[in-house]
């Protein structure tokens, strides 16, 4: 199969769909790989490194899209990209369609086969292609919160871990999944006082065992969320409903009862955000203030550490990408985990959660959809 890797064009996005090491694997499996010139510069991999790995270099994204049977990216396609997609072409990347009807409309119009990293599953029902970026984002969330807490950044003027004789910052993590666990790990390591709020009692038990009592756990109710948020110096939004828009757990009205200069970090912003006052920001201008509360809502947090992020992402996506390259759409029909990753195919939405979030008709695989 002809596999293409365009350069990411989202603001401050330095990751790359395939690392040189991954390219070698595709080439060794008998596939042709075309990489847009400069696509790997953000991870310190110039064109000659890709050429030594067996890739050919294209002068622009137009050539990559035109020549490829499958396009491998990191972030969701921008308008200039989805207009270059075509029926029968496979797109393998993060999509986050639920809060993005314009992108969904563009993908449907193209007729392409769009497989979203964030809804591919494994045998345990986990999200293996989302997990590595969730790990990165969870850890970065605490770094971002620490920076935003500084008085010079508009925060309360607190050091996350405090010092002897001075109370540390109170960090509340909404969601005990991969993001929440990594955020709690980082915050605890820095000496902060950490509480994780989640709706799963079994997960709260696991976290209690994992952290050996160093992290408080609370079952998520309206009352418990309010109590924790109002007393917090930092709130990390780490909730996830696979494929669907994130639930809004912190309302605009709640901000008035929060501590002035408190910080909200919305790691769920790719799925629309879990705070009512969230809107996507960039690494260029990451924060804004609403009612005295600092919001950090960067939509591609792992893009700030592209070497780590690209390697971790490729480690996870490579087996699935090779399946797709080897069998095309037949791999989706044969593999239930790739089938869960299929979000759009020949002008139809094929993921139930995405369809419900967008108010569109759901067309499951097998309902007349052919390769």
mmCIF file of N, CA and C in Angstrom, residues 96-183:
data_model
loop_
_atom_site.group_PDB
_atom_site.id
_atom_site.type_symbol
_atom_site.label_atom_id
_atom_site.label_comp_id
_atom_site.label_asym_id
_atom_site.label_seq_id
_atom_site.Cartn_x
_atom_site.Cartn_y
_atom_site.Cartn_z
ATOM 1 N N UNK A 96 -11.625 13.275 16.999
ATOM 2 C CA UNK A 96 -12.417 14.041 17.976
ATOM 3 C C UNK A 96 -13.572 14.752 17.281
ATOM 4 N N UNK A 97 -14.431 13.974 16.629
ATOM 5 C CA UNK A 97 -15.502 14.538 15.806
ATOM 6 C C UNK A 97 -16.674 15.098 16.611
ATOM 7 N N UNK A 98 -16.913 14.568 17.809
ATOM 8 C CA UNK A 98 -18.136 14.927 18.536
ATOM 9 C C UNK A 98 -18.351 16.435 18.675
ATOM 10 N N UNK A 99 -17.322 17.223 19.015
ATOM 11 C CA UNK A 99 -17.544 18.665 19.145
ATOM 12 C C UNK A 99 -17.196 19.445 17.872
ATOM 13 N N UNK A 100 -17.019 18.741 16.752
ATOM 14 C CA UNK A 100 -16.497 19.383 15.539
ATOM 15 C C UNK A 100 -17.344 19.025 14.318
ATOM 16 N N UNK A 101 -18.581 19.543 14.242
ATOM 17 C CA UNK A 101 -19.462 19.192 13.122
ATOM 18 C C UNK A 101 -18.912 19.609 11.761
ATOM 19 N N UNK A 102 -18.116 20.680 11.726
ATOM 20 C CA UNK A 102 -17.580 21.119 10.431
ATOM 21 C C UNK A 102 -16.618 20.072 9.869
ATOM 22 N N UNK A 103 -15.743 19.559 10.730
ATOM 23 C CA UNK A 103 -14.834 18.519 10.270
ATOM 24 C C UNK A 103 -15.609 17.275 9.842
ATOM 25 N N UNK A 104 -16.614 16.890 10.643
ATOM 26 C CA UNK A 104 -17.415 15.711 10.314
ATOM 27 C C UNK A 104 -18.063 15.866 8.945
ATOM 28 N N UNK A 105 -18.609 17.055 8.690
ATOM 29 C CA UNK A 105 -19.242 17.320 7.392
ATOM 30 C C UNK A 105 -18.222 17.192 6.265
ATOM 31 N N UNK A 106 -17.005 17.697 6.500
ATOM 32 C CA UNK A 106 -15.967 17.612 5.483
ATOM 33 C C UNK A 106 -15.546 16.185 5.200
ATOM 34 N N UNK A 107 -15.417 15.373 6.247
ATOM 35 C CA UNK A 107 -15.031 13.979 6.055
ATOM 36 C C UNK A 107 -16.127 13.202 5.334
ATOM 37 N N UNK A 108 -17.381 13.475 5.691
ATOM 38 C CA UNK A 108 -18.488 12.798 5.029
ATOM 39 C C UNK A 108 -18.546 13.175 3.549
ATOM 40 N N UNK A 109 -18.311 14.432 3.252
ATOM 41 C CA UNK A 109 -18.340 14.881 1.858
ATOM 42 C C UNK A 109 -17.231 14.231 1.034
ATOM 43 N N UNK A 110 -16.099 13.974 1.678
ATOM 44 C CA UNK A 110 -14.974 13.373 0.960
ATOM 45 C C UNK A 110 -15.215 11.907 0.623
ATOM 46 N N UNK A 111 -16.031 11.240 1.437
ATOM 47 C CA UNK A 111 -16.277 9.818 1.234
ATOM 48 C C UNK A 111 -15.167 8.919 1.727
ATOM 49 N N UNK A 112 -14.179 9.485 2.410
ATOM 50 C CA UNK A 112 -13.030 8.699 2.860
ATOM 51 C C UNK A 112 -13.409 7.753 3.995
ATOM 52 N N UNK A 113 -12.507 6.854 4.297
ATOM 53 C CA UNK A 113 -12.648 5.946 5.428
ATOM 54 C C UNK A 113 -11.797 6.493 6.566
ATOM 55 N N UNK A 114 -12.442 7.038 7.593
ATOM 56 C CA UNK A 114 -11.734 7.747 8.658
ATOM 57 C C UNK A 114 -11.732 6.912 9.927
ATOM 58 N N UNK A 115 -10.548 6.543 10.378
ATOM 59 C CA UNK A 115 -10.380 5.726 11.579
ATOM 60 C C UNK A 115 -9.712 6.573 12.640
ATOM 61 N N UNK A 116 -10.388 6.707 13.783
ATOM 62 C CA UNK A 116 -9.933 7.613 14.839
ATOM 63 C C UNK A 116 -9.138 6.848 15.889
ATOM 64 N N UNK A 117 -7.934 7.322 16.147
ATOM 65 C CA UNK A 117 -7.126 6.709 17.197
ATOM 66 C C UNK A 117 -7.899 6.601 18.510
ATOM 67 N N UNK A 118 -8.679 7.649 18.818
ATOM 68 C CA UNK A 118 -9.261 7.730 20.166
ATOM 69 C C UNK A 118 -10.416 6.765 20.400
ATOM 70 N N UNK A 119 -10.903 6.059 19.361
ATOM 71 C CA UNK A 119 -11.969 5.084 19.605
ATOM 72 C C UNK A 119 -11.551 3.651 19.250
ATOM 73 N N UNK A 120 -10.320 3.440 18.825
ATOM 74 C CA UNK A 120 -9.799 2.082 18.650
ATOM 75 C C UNK A 120 -9.675 1.443 20.035
ATOM 76 N N UNK A 121 -10.078 0.184 20.147
ATOM 77 C CA UNK A 121 -10.086 -0.483 21.450
ATOM 78 C C UNK A 121 -9.096 -1.650 21.479
ATOM 79 N N UNK A 122 -8.978 -2.265 22.655
ATOM 80 C CA UNK A 122 -8.202 -3.501 22.774
ATOM 81 C C UNK A 122 -9.073 -4.560 23.441
ATOM 82 N N UNK A 123 -8.502 -5.729 23.703
ATOM 83 C CA UNK A 123 -9.275 -6.847 24.225
ATOM 84 C C UNK A 123 -9.877 -6.559 25.592
ATOM 85 N N UNK A 124 -9.259 -5.653 26.333
ATOM 86 C CA UNK A 124 -9.763 -5.304 27.668
ATOM 87 C C UNK A 124 -10.791 -4.175 27.624
ATOM 88 N N UNK A 125 -11.089 -3.673 26.421
ATOM 89 C CA UNK A 125 -12.026 -2.569 26.291
ATOM 90 C C UNK A 125 -11.409 -1.210 26.531
ATOM 91 N N UNK A 126 -10.089 -1.157 26.621
ATOM 92 C CA UNK A 126 -9.385 0.109 26.812
ATOM 93 C C UNK A 126 -9.143 0.796 25.469
ATOM 94 N N UNK A 127 -8.555 1.974 25.521
ATOM 95 C CA UNK A 127 -8.294 2.775 24.317
ATOM 96 C C UNK A 127 -6.780 2.899 24.137
ATOM 97 N N UNK A 128 -6.142 1.905 23.518
ATOM 98 C CA UNK A 128 -4.673 1.842 23.501
ATOM 99 C C UNK A 128 -3.987 2.931 22.697
ATOM 100 N N UNK A 129 -4.695 3.537 21.736
ATOM 101 C CA UNK A 129 -4.071 4.589 20.934
ATOM 102 C C UNK A 129 -4.299 5.969 21.536
ATOM 103 N N UNK A 130 -5.232 6.063 22.438
ATOM 104 C CA UNK A 130 -5.435 7.310 23.176
ATOM 105 C C UNK A 130 -4.550 7.350 24.418
ATOM 106 N N UNK A 131 -4.298 6.175 24.981
ATOM 107 C CA UNK A 131 -3.586 6.087 26.261
ATOM 108 C C UNK A 131 -2.240 6.800 26.294
ATOM 109 N N UNK A 132 -1.354 6.619 25.281
ATOM 110 C CA UNK A 132 -0.048 7.275 25.406
ATOM 111 C C UNK A 132 -0.132 8.794 25.441
ATOM 112 N N UNK A 133 -1.048 9.383 24.657
ATOM 113 C CA UNK A 133 -1.185 10.832 24.693
ATOM 114 C C UNK A 133 -1.902 11.289 25.965
ATOM 115 N N UNK A 134 -2.760 10.434 26.504
ATOM 116 C CA UNK A 134 -3.394 10.742 27.784
ATOM 117 C C UNK A 134 -2.352 10.752 28.899
ATOM 118 N N UNK A 135 -1.397 9.816 28.816
ATOM 119 C CA UNK A 135 -0.321 9.790 29.795
ATOM 120 C C UNK A 135 0.499 11.073 29.737
ATOM 121 N N UNK A 136 0.834 11.484 28.518
ATOM 122 C CA UNK A 136 1.613 12.717 28.353
ATOM 123 C C UNK A 136 0.805 13.923 28.839
ATOM 124 N N UNK A 137 -0.462 14.006 28.401
ATOM 125 C CA UNK A 137 -1.292 15.165 28.763
ATOM 126 C C UNK A 137 -1.534 15.235 30.265
ATOM 127 N N UNK A 138 -1.728 14.082 30.898
ATOM 128 C CA UNK A 138 -1.952 14.078 32.338
ATOM 129 C C UNK A 138 -0.761 14.625 33.103
ATOM 130 N N UNK A 139 0.424 14.240 32.659
ATOM 131 C CA UNK A 139 1.633 14.744 33.326
ATOM 132 C C UNK A 139 1.853 16.221 33.022
ATOM 133 N N UNK A 140 1.633 16.613 31.771
ATOM 134 C CA UNK A 140 1.798 18.019 31.403
ATOM 135 C C UNK A 140 0.783 18.913 32.110
ATOM 136 N N UNK A 141 -0.398 18.368 32.406
ATOM 137 C CA UNK A 141 -1.444 19.174 33.048
ATOM 138 C C UNK A 141 -0.960 19.758 34.368
ATOM 139 N N UNK A 142 -0.184 18.990 35.104
ATOM 140 C CA UNK A 142 0.315 19.479 36.388
ATOM 141 C C UNK A 142 1.416 20.519 36.179
ATOM 142 N N UNK A 143 2.266 20.309 35.178
ATOM 143 C CA UNK A 143 3.261 21.333 34.857
ATOM 144 C C UNK A 143 2.568 22.642 34.481
ATOM 145 N N UNK A 144 1.514 22.533 33.652
ATOM 146 C CA UNK A 144 0.775 23.724 33.229
ATOM 147 C C UNK A 144 0.106 24.402 34.419
ATOM 148 N N UNK A 145 -0.463 23.596 35.295
ATOM 149 C CA UNK A 145 -1.137 24.154 36.471
ATOM 150 C C UNK A 145 -0.154 24.881 37.373
ATOM 151 N N UNK A 146 1.040 24.302 37.552
ATOM 152 C CA UNK A 146 2.045 24.941 38.390
ATOM 153 C C UNK A 146 2.459 26.293 37.849
ATOM 154 N N UNK A 147 2.593 26.369 36.501
ATOM 155 C CA UNK A 147 2.962 27.643 35.883
ATOM 156 C C UNK A 147 1.832 28.663 36.004
ATOM 157 N N UNK A 148 0.587 28.202 35.803
ATOM 158 C CA UNK A 148 -0.557 29.117 35.845
ATOM 159 C C UNK A 148 -0.874 29.589 37.259
ATOM 160 N N UNK A 149 -0.450 28.839 38.264
ATOM 161 C CA UNK A 149 -0.688 29.243 39.653
ATOM 162 C C UNK A 149 0.184 30.423 40.079
ATOM 163 N N UNK A 150 1.241 30.697 39.338
ATOM 164 C CA UNK A 150 2.128 31.801 39.706
ATOM 165 C C UNK A 150 1.377 33.129 39.614
ATOM 166 N N UNK A 151 1.679 34.015 40.518
ATOM 167 C CA UNK A 151 0.982 35.314 40.530
ATOM 168 C C UNK A 151 1.223 36.079 39.239
ATOM 169 N N UNK A 152 2.411 35.942 38.684
ATOM 170 C CA UNK A 152 2.735 36.640 37.436
ATOM 171 C C UNK A 152 1.892 36.144 36.268
ATOM 172 N N UNK A 153 1.301 34.943 36.410
ATOM 173 C CA UNK A 153 0.455 34.380 35.354
ATOM 174 C C UNK A 153 -1.023 34.565 35.657
ATOM 175 N N UNK A 154 -1.335 35.264 36.751
ATOM 176 C CA UNK A 154 -2.721 35.497 37.120
ATOM 177 C C UNK A 154 -3.259 34.548 38.159
ATOM 178 N N UNK A 155 -2.415 33.587 38.603
ATOM 179 C CA UNK A 155 -2.861 32.601 39.575
ATOM 180 C C UNK A 155 -2.769 33.088 41.009
ATOM 181 N N UNK A 156 -3.007 32.168 41.935
ATOM 182 C CA UNK A 156 -3.090 32.516 43.351
ATOM 183 C C UNK A 156 -1.740 32.834 43.967
ATOM 184 N N UNK A 157 -0.657 32.476 43.285
ATOM 185 C CA UNK A 157 0.661 32.723 43.838
ATOM 186 C C UNK A 157 1.137 31.608 44.733
ATOM 187 N N UNK A 158 0.724 30.369 44.405
ATOM 188 C CA UNK A 158 1.067 29.212 45.227
ATOM 189 C C UNK A 158 2.110 28.333 44.544
ATOM 190 N N UNK A 159 2.939 27.696 45.357
ATOM 191 C CA UNK A 159 3.814 26.628 44.896
ATOM 192 C C UNK A 159 3.064 25.323 45.127
ATOM 193 N N UNK A 160 2.971 24.497 44.087
ATOM 194 C CA UNK A 160 2.157 23.285 44.179
ATOM 195 C C UNK A 160 2.462 22.462 45.431
ATOM 196 N N UNK A 161 3.731 22.237 45.700
ATOM 197 C CA UNK A 161 4.097 21.390 46.830
ATOM 198 C C UNK A 161 4.306 22.112 48.133
ATOM 199 N N UNK A 162 4.171 23.427 48.117
ATOM 200 C CA UNK A 162 4.436 24.195 49.322
ATOM 201 C C UNK A 162 5.881 24.039 49.771
ATOM 202 N N UNK A 163 6.174 24.390 51.004
ATOM 203 C CA UNK A 163 7.477 24.180 51.640
ATOM 204 C C UNK A 163 7.191 23.792 53.087
ATOM 205 N N UNK A 164 8.192 23.292 53.822
ATOM 206 C CA UNK A 164 7.938 22.933 55.216
ATOM 207 C C UNK A 164 7.308 24.083 56.004
ATOM 208 N N UNK A 165 6.210 23.774 56.646
ATOM 209 C CA UNK A 165 5.512 24.777 57.440
ATOM 210 C C UNK A 165 4.457 25.552 56.689
ATOM 211 N N UNK A 166 4.352 25.314 55.360
ATOM 212 C CA UNK A 166 3.368 26.026 54.533
ATOM 213 C C UNK A 166 2.520 24.986 53.794
ATOM 214 N N UNK A 167 1.208 25.157 53.840
ATOM 215 C CA UNK A 167 0.290 24.197 53.227
ATOM 216 C C UNK A 167 0.489 24.152 51.709
ATOM 217 N N UNK A 168 0.532 22.954 51.115
ATOM 218 C CA UNK A 168 0.658 22.841 49.663
ATOM 219 C C UNK A 168 -0.654 23.169 48.969
ATOM 220 N N UNK A 169 -0.603 23.246 47.667
ATOM 221 C CA UNK A 169 -1.812 23.500 46.886
ATOM 222 C C UNK A 169 -2.732 22.286 46.921
ATOM 223 N N UNK A 170 -4.039 22.564 46.843
ATOM 224 C CA UNK A 170 -5.034 21.493 46.765
ATOM 225 C C UNK A 170 -5.370 21.258 45.302
ATOM 226 N N UNK A 171 -5.111 20.040 44.826
ATOM 227 C CA UNK A 171 -5.362 19.673 43.436
ATOM 228 C C UNK A 171 -6.504 18.668 43.388
ATOM 229 N N UNK A 172 -7.529 18.991 42.616
ATOM 230 C CA UNK A 172 -8.669 18.091 42.434
ATOM 231 C C UNK A 172 -8.660 17.588 40.999
ATOM 232 N N UNK A 173 -8.704 16.279 40.846
ATOM 233 C CA UNK A 173 -8.686 15.658 39.526
ATOM 234 C C UNK A 173 -10.054 15.038 39.278
ATOM 235 N N UNK A 174 -10.752 15.533 38.274
ATOM 236 C CA UNK A 174 -12.068 15.013 37.916
ATOM 237 C C UNK A 174 -11.896 13.929 36.863
ATOM 238 N N UNK A 175 -11.988 12.676 37.284
ATOM 239 C CA UNK A 175 -11.796 11.545 36.384
ATOM 240 C C UNK A 175 -10.572 10.748 36.790
ATOM 241 N N UNK A 176 -10.772 9.454 36.987
ATOM 242 C CA UNK A 176 -9.687 8.606 37.454
ATOM 243 C C UNK A 176 -9.125 7.676 36.397
ATOM 244 N N UNK A 177 -9.253 8.041 35.123
ATOM 245 C CA UNK A 177 -8.703 7.227 34.040
ATOM 246 C C UNK A 177 -7.217 7.472 33.858
ATOM 247 N N UNK A 178 -6.755 7.304 32.627
ATOM 248 C CA UNK A 178 -5.319 7.436 32.356
ATOM 249 C C UNK A 178 -4.838 8.860 32.637
ATOM 250 N N UNK A 179 -5.538 9.856 32.099
ATOM 251 C CA UNK A 179 -5.148 11.254 32.334
ATOM 252 C C UNK A 179 -5.149 11.563 33.823
ATOM 253 N N UNK A 180 -6.253 11.230 34.484
ATOM 254 C CA UNK A 180 -6.378 11.545 35.900
ATOM 255 C C UNK A 180 -5.326 10.865 36.754
ATOM 256 N N UNK A 181 -5.018 9.614 36.436
ATOM 257 C CA UNK A 181 -4.017 8.876 37.204
ATOM 258 C C UNK A 181 -2.640 9.510 37.057
ATOM 259 N N UNK A 182 -2.286 9.877 35.820
ATOM 260 C CA UNK A 182 -0.978 10.481 35.599
ATOM 261 C C UNK A 182 -0.887 11.870 36.230
ATOM 262 N N UNK A 183 -1.982 12.617 36.171
ATOM 263 C CA UNK A 183 -1.996 13.932 36.822
ATOM 264 C C UNK A 183 -1.829 13.783 38.328
#
